[in-house]
């Protein structure tokens, strides 16, 4: 697929244009409305086709729970059925909210013998809507300190559970940035994994205690612009991290619901 089309979709998903403007520009690049319509299924998320672990999987138990610390906050909890004590991972969604893909990611983690808790960041505002554009708008309305408060409340909830040991976090896109922000703010975090997430200010990096695993896409200039300063600050502070740059791939390459960007 023409890289210009993927770049256009990336700008759209990050909130820089309306759906109508996106489709008009897509039609111009593709050669008409019919061609644009045919391309959409390759770009947009297909949750049903990409589901890996169904909720009926016998290895796990799932439920939606309330999380104390932020009024109205809920999360999708996945626990392994075997064992009595587990590590846990906070799963932080992209800027489209707690959708079926992120719930599936949480279930995948659960089948590995790890508790997964995916907070619904828009839940204090009524929850993630089915319309992804509306979800993006809701998440865009969250103040940074409110998003961080949700992350910290989720971490505190897991740390209070007697059957849970160490707690890490993994996030994607917007969620990757939230993992980095949580690592800066919260010494209780035991590990952080950020997929193509925005970096914290360099002068805040010394506050990080958790080891970090950082995944970036080579074709992602908006996110990658912050890498040099982030990595320099990590090195200067002597922090434990691994940084992987994947050649020839686009932003959101780990999201296997998008046929064209997944790699």
mmCIF file of C-alpha atoms in Angstrom:
data_model
loop_
_atom_site.group_PDB
_atom_site.id
_atom_site.type_symbol
_atom_site.label_atom_id
_atom_site.label_comp_id
_atom_site.label_asym_id
_atom_site.label_seq_id
_atom_site.Cartn_x
_atom_site.Cartn_y
_atom_site.Cartn_z
ATOM 1 C CA UNK A 1 0.000 0.000 0.000
ATOM 2 C CA UNK A 2 1.134 3.539 -0.756
ATOM 3 C CA UNK A 3 2.940 4.880 2.319
ATOM 4 C CA UNK A 4 1.131 8.178 1.882
ATOM 5 C CA UNK A 5 -2.157 6.383 2.596
ATOM 6 C CA UNK A 6 -0.807 4.805 5.776
ATOM 7 C CA UNK A 7 0.587 8.173 6.878
ATOM 8 C CA UNK A 8 -2.795 9.771 6.217
ATOM 9 C CA UNK A 9 -4.566 7.144 8.316
ATOM 10 C CA UNK A 10 -2.041 7.653 11.101
ATOM 11 C CA UNK A 11 -2.745 11.393 11.156
ATOM 12 C CA UNK A 12 -6.465 10.680 11.232
ATOM 13 C CA UNK A 13 -6.237 8.210 14.123
ATOM 14 C CA UNK A 14 -4.188 10.686 16.128
ATOM 15 C CA UNK A 15 -6.908 13.275 15.902
ATOM 16 C CA UNK A 16 -5.610 15.783 13.386
ATOM 17 C CA UNK A 17 -8.647 15.559 11.057
ATOM 18 C CA UNK A 18 -12.303 14.596 10.907
ATOM 19 C CA UNK A 19 -13.450 11.339 9.362
ATOM 20 C CA UNK A 20 -14.963 13.226 6.447
ATOM 21 C CA UNK A 21 -11.714 15.048 5.738
ATOM 22 C CA UNK A 22 -9.816 11.771 6.032
ATOM 23 C CA UNK A 23 -12.078 10.001 3.555
ATOM 24 C CA UNK A 24 -11.929 12.888 1.074
ATOM 25 C CA UNK A 25 -8.129 12.842 1.141
ATOM 26 C CA UNK A 26 -8.077 9.057 0.956
ATOM 27 C CA UNK A 27 -10.290 9.174 -2.120
ATOM 28 C CA UNK A 28 -7.948 11.669 -3.726
ATOM 29 C CA UNK A 29 -4.935 9.431 -3.104
ATOM 30 C CA UNK A 30 -6.708 6.217 -4.092
ATOM 31 C CA UNK A 31 -8.283 7.557 -7.268
ATOM 32 C CA UNK A 32 -11.899 7.801 -6.209
ATOM 33 C CA UNK A 33 -14.486 7.039 -3.542
ATOM 34 C CA UNK A 34 -14.919 3.411 -4.632
ATOM 35 C CA UNK A 35 -11.194 2.726 -4.310
ATOM 36 C CA UNK A 36 -11.093 4.468 -0.947
ATOM 37 C CA UNK A 37 -13.990 2.365 0.307
ATOM 38 C CA UNK A 38 -12.168 -0.786 -0.769
ATOM 39 C CA UNK A 39 -9.033 0.278 1.121
ATOM 40 C CA UNK A 40 -10.757 1.017 4.425
ATOM 41 C CA UNK A 41 -10.977 -2.628 5.631
ATOM 42 C CA UNK A 42 -7.205 -2.943 5.229
ATOM 43 C CA UNK A 43 -6.595 0.131 7.359
ATOM 44 C CA UNK A 44 -9.288 -0.044 10.006
ATOM 45 C CA UNK A 45 -9.539 -2.471 12.894
ATOM 46 C CA UNK A 46 -11.217 -5.839 12.412
ATOM 47 C CA UNK A 47 -11.657 -7.089 15.954
ATOM 48 C CA UNK A 48 -13.493 -10.302 15.189
ATOM 49 C CA UNK A 49 -10.987 -11.550 12.644
ATOM 50 C CA UNK A 50 -8.023 -10.842 14.893
ATOM 51 C CA UNK A 51 -9.338 -12.305 18.148
ATOM 52 C CA UNK A 52 -6.819 -14.758 19.582
ATOM 53 C CA UNK A 53 -8.284 -15.752 22.962
ATOM 54 C CA UNK A 54 -12.085 -15.857 23.433
ATOM 55 C CA UNK A 55 -13.668 -15.010 26.765
ATOM 56 C CA UNK A 56 -14.738 -18.651 27.038
ATOM 57 C CA UNK A 57 -11.125 -19.865 27.112
ATOM 58 C CA UNK A 58 -10.955 -22.383 29.982
ATOM 59 C CA UNK A 59 -7.558 -21.123 31.170
ATOM 60 C CA UNK A 60 -8.831 -17.732 32.335
ATOM 61 C CA UNK A 61 -11.638 -15.928 34.149
ATOM 62 C CA UNK A 62 -12.697 -12.409 33.128
ATOM 63 C CA UNK A 63 -14.787 -9.685 34.719
ATOM 64 C CA UNK A 64 -15.253 -5.921 34.770
ATOM 65 C CA UNK A 65 -14.350 -4.423 38.135
ATOM 66 C CA UNK A 66 -14.504 -1.049 39.857
ATOM 67 C CA UNK A 67 -11.147 0.515 40.710
ATOM 68 C CA UNK A 68 -10.941 2.758 43.776
ATOM 69 C CA UNK A 69 -9.198 6.119 43.623
ATOM 70 C CA UNK A 70 -11.032 7.711 40.689
ATOM 71 C CA UNK A 71 -14.816 8.015 40.731
ATOM 72 C CA UNK A 72 -16.453 5.832 38.086
ATOM 73 C CA UNK A 73 -13.233 4.069 37.083
ATOM 74 C CA UNK A 74 -13.614 0.498 35.843
ATOM 75 C CA UNK A 75 -11.272 -2.044 34.327
ATOM 76 C CA UNK A 76 -11.285 -5.368 32.528
ATOM 77 C CA UNK A 77 -9.680 -7.995 34.779
ATOM 78 C CA UNK A 78 -8.292 -11.312 33.530
ATOM 79 C CA UNK A 79 -7.020 -13.926 35.984
ATOM 80 C CA UNK A 80 -5.499 -17.327 35.289
ATOM 81 C CA UNK A 81 -7.515 -20.213 36.682
ATOM 82 C CA UNK A 82 -4.418 -22.119 37.718
ATOM 83 C CA UNK A 83 -2.237 -21.014 40.601
ATOM 84 C CA UNK A 84 -2.783 -19.053 43.781
ATOM 85 C CA UNK A 85 -0.406 -16.098 43.317
ATOM 86 C CA UNK A 86 0.643 -14.320 40.122
ATOM 87 C CA UNK A 87 2.500 -11.308 38.755
ATOM 88 C CA UNK A 88 0.275 -8.694 37.130
ATOM 89 C CA UNK A 89 0.332 -6.357 34.143
ATOM 90 C CA UNK A 90 -1.614 -3.140 33.603
ATOM 91 C CA UNK A 91 -2.678 -3.081 29.940
ATOM 92 C CA UNK A 92 -3.078 0.495 28.681
ATOM 93 C CA UNK A 93 -5.092 1.018 25.532
ATOM 94 C CA UNK A 94 -4.531 3.225 22.516
ATOM 95 C CA UNK A 95 -6.403 6.487 22.019
ATOM 96 C CA UNK A 96 -9.509 4.545 20.905
ATOM 97 C CA UNK A 97 -10.244 3.280 24.414
ATOM 98 C CA UNK A 98 -10.863 -0.118 25.935
ATOM 99 C CA UNK A 99 -11.931 -1.859 22.731
ATOM 100 C CA UNK A 100 -12.227 -5.585 21.905
ATOM 101 C CA UNK A 101 -8.594 -5.757 20.762
ATOM 102 C CA UNK A 102 -7.195 -4.512 24.081
ATOM 103 C CA UNK A 103 -9.452 -6.913 25.967
ATOM 104 C CA UNK A 104 -8.084 -9.690 23.762
ATOM 105 C CA UNK A 105 -4.523 -8.589 24.548
ATOM 106 C CA UNK A 106 -5.379 -8.806 28.250
ATOM 107 C CA UNK A 107 -6.739 -12.325 27.752
ATOM 108 C CA UNK A 108 -3.581 -13.345 25.886
ATOM 109 C CA UNK A 109 -1.543 -12.202 28.876
ATOM 110 C CA UNK A 110 -3.839 -14.122 31.199
ATOM 111 C CA UNK A 111 -3.169 -17.375 29.353
ATOM 112 C CA UNK A 112 0.529 -16.905 30.174
ATOM 113 C CA UNK A 113 -0.166 -17.193 33.900
ATOM 114 C CA UNK A 114 -0.220 -13.446 34.537
ATOM 115 C CA UNK A 115 -3.066 -11.303 35.870
ATOM 116 C CA UNK A 116 -3.991 -8.536 33.423
ATOM 117 C CA UNK A 117 -6.000 -5.447 34.291
ATOM 118 C CA UNK A 118 -6.960 -3.076 31.471
ATOM 119 C CA UNK A 119 -8.390 0.163 32.859
ATOM 120 C CA UNK A 120 -11.037 1.942 30.813
ATOM 121 C CA UNK A 121 -9.598 5.462 30.904
ATOM 122 C CA UNK A 122 -12.823 7.112 29.648
ATOM 123 C CA UNK A 123 -14.959 5.205 32.181
ATOM 124 C CA UNK A 124 -15.218 8.199 34.568
ATOM 125 C CA UNK A 125 -16.710 10.048 31.566
ATOM 126 C CA UNK A 126 -19.187 7.295 30.775
ATOM 127 C CA UNK A 127 -16.982 4.584 29.304
ATOM 128 C CA UNK A 128 -15.448 3.810 25.934
ATOM 129 C CA UNK A 129 -18.108 4.333 23.240
ATOM 130 C CA UNK A 130 -18.465 1.942 20.323
ATOM 131 C CA UNK A 131 -17.800 4.818 17.921
ATOM 132 C CA UNK A 132 -13.990 5.010 17.790
ATOM 133 C CA UNK A 133 -13.972 8.671 16.785
ATOM 134 C CA UNK A 134 -16.043 9.544 19.850
ATOM 135 C CA UNK A 135 -13.674 7.443 21.972
ATOM 136 C CA UNK A 136 -10.722 9.389 20.581
ATOM 137 C CA UNK A 137 -12.449 12.660 21.454
ATOM 138 C CA UNK A 138 -13.174 11.501 25.005
ATOM 139 C CA UNK A 139 -9.588 10.421 25.579
ATOM 140 C CA UNK A 140 -8.371 13.671 24.073
ATOM 141 C CA UNK A 141 -10.397 15.523 26.695
ATOM 142 C CA UNK A 142 -8.580 13.790 29.557
ATOM 143 C CA UNK A 143 -6.110 16.042 31.348
ATOM 144 C CA UNK A 144 -2.627 14.492 31.705
ATOM 145 C CA UNK A 145 -2.894 14.505 35.488
ATOM 146 C CA UNK A 146 -6.248 12.716 35.327
ATOM 147 C CA UNK A 147 -4.878 9.997 33.026
ATOM 148 C CA UNK A 148 -1.907 9.578 35.345
ATOM 149 C CA UNK A 149 -4.263 9.367 38.311
ATOM 150 C CA UNK A 150 -6.097 6.490 36.638
ATOM 151 C CA UNK A 151 -2.812 4.668 36.015
ATOM 152 C CA UNK A 152 -1.715 5.140 39.621
ATOM 153 C CA UNK A 153 -5.097 4.025 40.974
ATOM 154 C CA UNK A 154 -4.870 0.848 38.877
ATOM 155 C CA UNK A 155 -1.352 0.158 40.112
ATOM 156 C CA UNK A 156 -2.400 0.716 43.732
ATOM 157 C CA UNK A 157 -5.369 -1.622 43.295
ATOM 158 C CA UNK A 158 -3.146 -4.432 42.061
ATOM 159 C CA UNK A 159 -0.511 -3.829 44.727
ATOM 160 C CA UNK A 160 -3.174 -4.221 47.436
ATOM 161 C CA UNK A 161 -4.218 -7.694 46.293
ATOM 162 C CA UNK A 162 -2.775 -10.486 48.478
ATOM 163 C CA UNK A 163 -2.563 -12.910 45.531
ATOM 164 C CA UNK A 164 -0.483 -10.597 43.323
ATOM 165 C CA UNK A 165 3.273 -10.071 43.398
ATOM 166 C CA UNK A 166 5.152 -7.713 41.092
ATOM 167 C CA UNK A 167 3.200 -5.360 38.844
ATOM 168 C CA UNK A 168 4.290 -4.076 35.455
ATOM 169 C CA UNK A 169 2.575 -2.108 32.704
ATOM 170 C CA UNK A 170 2.359 -2.399 28.928
ATOM 171 C CA UNK A 171 0.852 0.245 26.675
ATOM 172 C CA UNK A 172 0.356 0.958 23.004
ATOM 173 C CA UNK A 173 0.538 4.345 21.243
ATOM 174 C CA UNK A 174 -1.268 6.713 23.673
ATOM 175 C CA UNK A 175 -0.955 3.916 26.209
ATOM 176 C CA UNK A 176 2.788 3.661 25.618
ATOM 177 C CA UNK A 177 3.097 7.297 26.600
ATOM 178 C CA UNK A 178 1.055 6.572 29.722
ATOM 179 C CA UNK A 179 3.443 3.746 30.657
ATOM 180 C CA UNK A 180 6.348 6.192 30.444
ATOM 181 C CA UNK A 181 4.462 8.773 32.501
ATOM 182 C CA UNK A 182 3.624 6.166 35.143
ATOM 183 C CA UNK A 183 7.253 5.055 35.330
ATOM 184 C CA UNK A 184 8.281 8.653 36.032
ATOM 185 C CA UNK A 185 5.645 9.199 38.701
ATOM 186 C CA UNK A 186 5.409 5.875 40.473
ATOM 187 C CA UNK A 187 8.351 4.073 42.133
ATOM 188 C CA UNK A 188 6.053 1.110 42.911
ATOM 189 C CA UNK A 189 5.962 0.130 39.230
ATOM 190 C CA UNK A 190 8.141 -2.958 38.758
ATOM 191 C CA UNK A 191 8.569 -2.829 34.962
ATOM 192 C CA UNK A 192 7.284 -0.880 31.957
ATOM 193 C CA UNK A 193 6.855 -1.872 28.296
ATOM 194 C CA UNK A 194 5.989 0.954 25.906
ATOM 195 C CA UNK A 195 5.064 0.394 22.273
ATOM 196 C CA UNK A 196 5.652 3.545 20.165
ATOM 197 C CA UNK A 197 4.743 5.796 23.064
ATOM 198 C CA UNK A 198 5.611 9.440 23.521
ATOM 199 C CA UNK A 199 8.550 10.069 25.788
ATOM 200 C CA UNK A 200 8.556 11.933 29.102
ATOM 201 C CA UNK A 201 10.523 15.174 29.481
ATOM 202 C CA UNK A 202 14.233 14.474 29.676
ATOM 203 C CA UNK A 203 14.526 16.259 33.024
ATOM 204 C CA UNK A 204 11.983 13.845 34.545
ATOM 205 C CA UNK A 205 13.757 10.628 33.524
ATOM 206 C CA UNK A 206 15.929 10.452 36.633
ATOM 207 C CA UNK A 207 12.765 9.722 38.643
ATOM 208 C CA UNK A 208 12.244 6.414 36.817
ATOM 209 C CA UNK A 209 12.945 3.321 38.927
ATOM 210 C CA UNK A 210 11.380 0.557 36.825
ATOM 211 C CA UNK A 211 13.328 -1.148 34.027
ATOM 212 C CA UNK A 212 11.871 -0.240 30.626
ATOM 213 C CA UNK A 213 11.431 -2.128 27.370
ATOM 214 C CA UNK A 214 10.826 0.345 24.528
ATOM 215 C CA UNK A 215 9.535 -0.635 21.094
ATOM 216 C CA UNK A 216 9.559 1.817 18.175
ATOM 217 C CA UNK A 217 8.663 1.714 14.485
ATOM 218 C CA UNK A 218 11.146 3.081 11.972
ATOM 219 C CA UNK A 219 8.397 4.774 9.922
ATOM 220 C CA UNK A 220 7.022 6.887 12.768
ATOM 221 C CA UNK A 221 8.713 10.316 12.681
ATOM 222 C CA UNK A 222 6.284 12.048 15.028
ATOM 223 C CA UNK A 223 6.997 9.653 17.882
ATOM 224 C CA UNK A 224 10.634 8.994 17.055
ATOM 225 C CA UNK A 225 11.634 12.655 17.251
ATOM 226 C CA UNK A 226 11.727 12.365 21.046
ATOM 227 C CA UNK A 227 13.889 9.242 21.218
ATOM 228 C CA UNK A 228 17.397 10.804 21.235
ATOM 229 C CA UNK A 229 16.740 13.044 24.236
ATOM 230 C CA UNK A 230 14.916 10.246 26.078
ATOM 231 C CA UNK A 231 17.684 7.721 25.522
ATOM 232 C CA UNK A 232 20.398 10.210 26.447
ATOM 233 C CA UNK A 233 18.589 10.970 29.711
ATOM 234 C CA UNK A 234 18.175 7.256 30.479
ATOM 235 C CA UNK A 235 21.881 6.699 29.962
ATOM 236 C CA UNK A 236 22.876 9.726 31.994
ATOM 237 C CA UNK A 237 20.668 8.620 34.892
ATOM 238 C CA UNK A 238 21.977 5.048 34.706
ATOM 239 C CA UNK A 239 18.526 3.585 34.208
ATOM 240 C CA UNK A 240 17.899 0.012 33.056
ATOM 241 C CA UNK A 241 16.290 -0.122 29.620
ATOM 242 C CA UNK A 242 16.232 -1.877 26.256
ATOM 243 C CA UNK A 243 15.266 0.051 23.131
ATOM 244 C CA UNK A 244 14.320 -1.703 19.909
ATOM 245 C CA UNK A 245 13.796 0.074 16.589
ATOM 246 C CA UNK A 246 12.020 -2.161 14.069
ATOM 247 C CA UNK A 247 13.094 -1.386 10.482
ATOM 248 C CA UNK A 248 10.567 -0.798 7.741
ATOM 249 C CA UNK A 249 7.457 -0.904 9.916
ATOM 250 C CA UNK A 250 4.765 1.657 10.710
ATOM 251 C CA UNK A 251 3.310 3.016 13.909
ATOM 252 C CA UNK A 252 0.905 0.493 15.489
ATOM 253 C CA UNK A 253 2.747 -2.470 13.957
ATOM 254 C CA UNK A 254 1.816 -4.616 16.963
ATOM 255 C CA UNK A 255 -1.937 -4.165 16.472
ATOM 256 C CA UNK A 256 -2.970 -7.288 14.578
ATOM 257 C CA UNK A 257 -6.499 -6.002 13.934
ATOM 258 C CA UNK A 258 -5.180 -3.714 11.160
ATOM 259 C CA UNK A 259 -4.198 -5.779 8.143
ATOM 260 C CA UNK A 260 -2.022 -3.157 6.496
ATOM 261 C CA UNK A 261 -0.062 -1.804 9.481
ATOM 262 C CA UNK A 262 0.404 -5.040 11.435
ATOM 263 C CA UNK A 263 3.886 -6.483 11.081
#
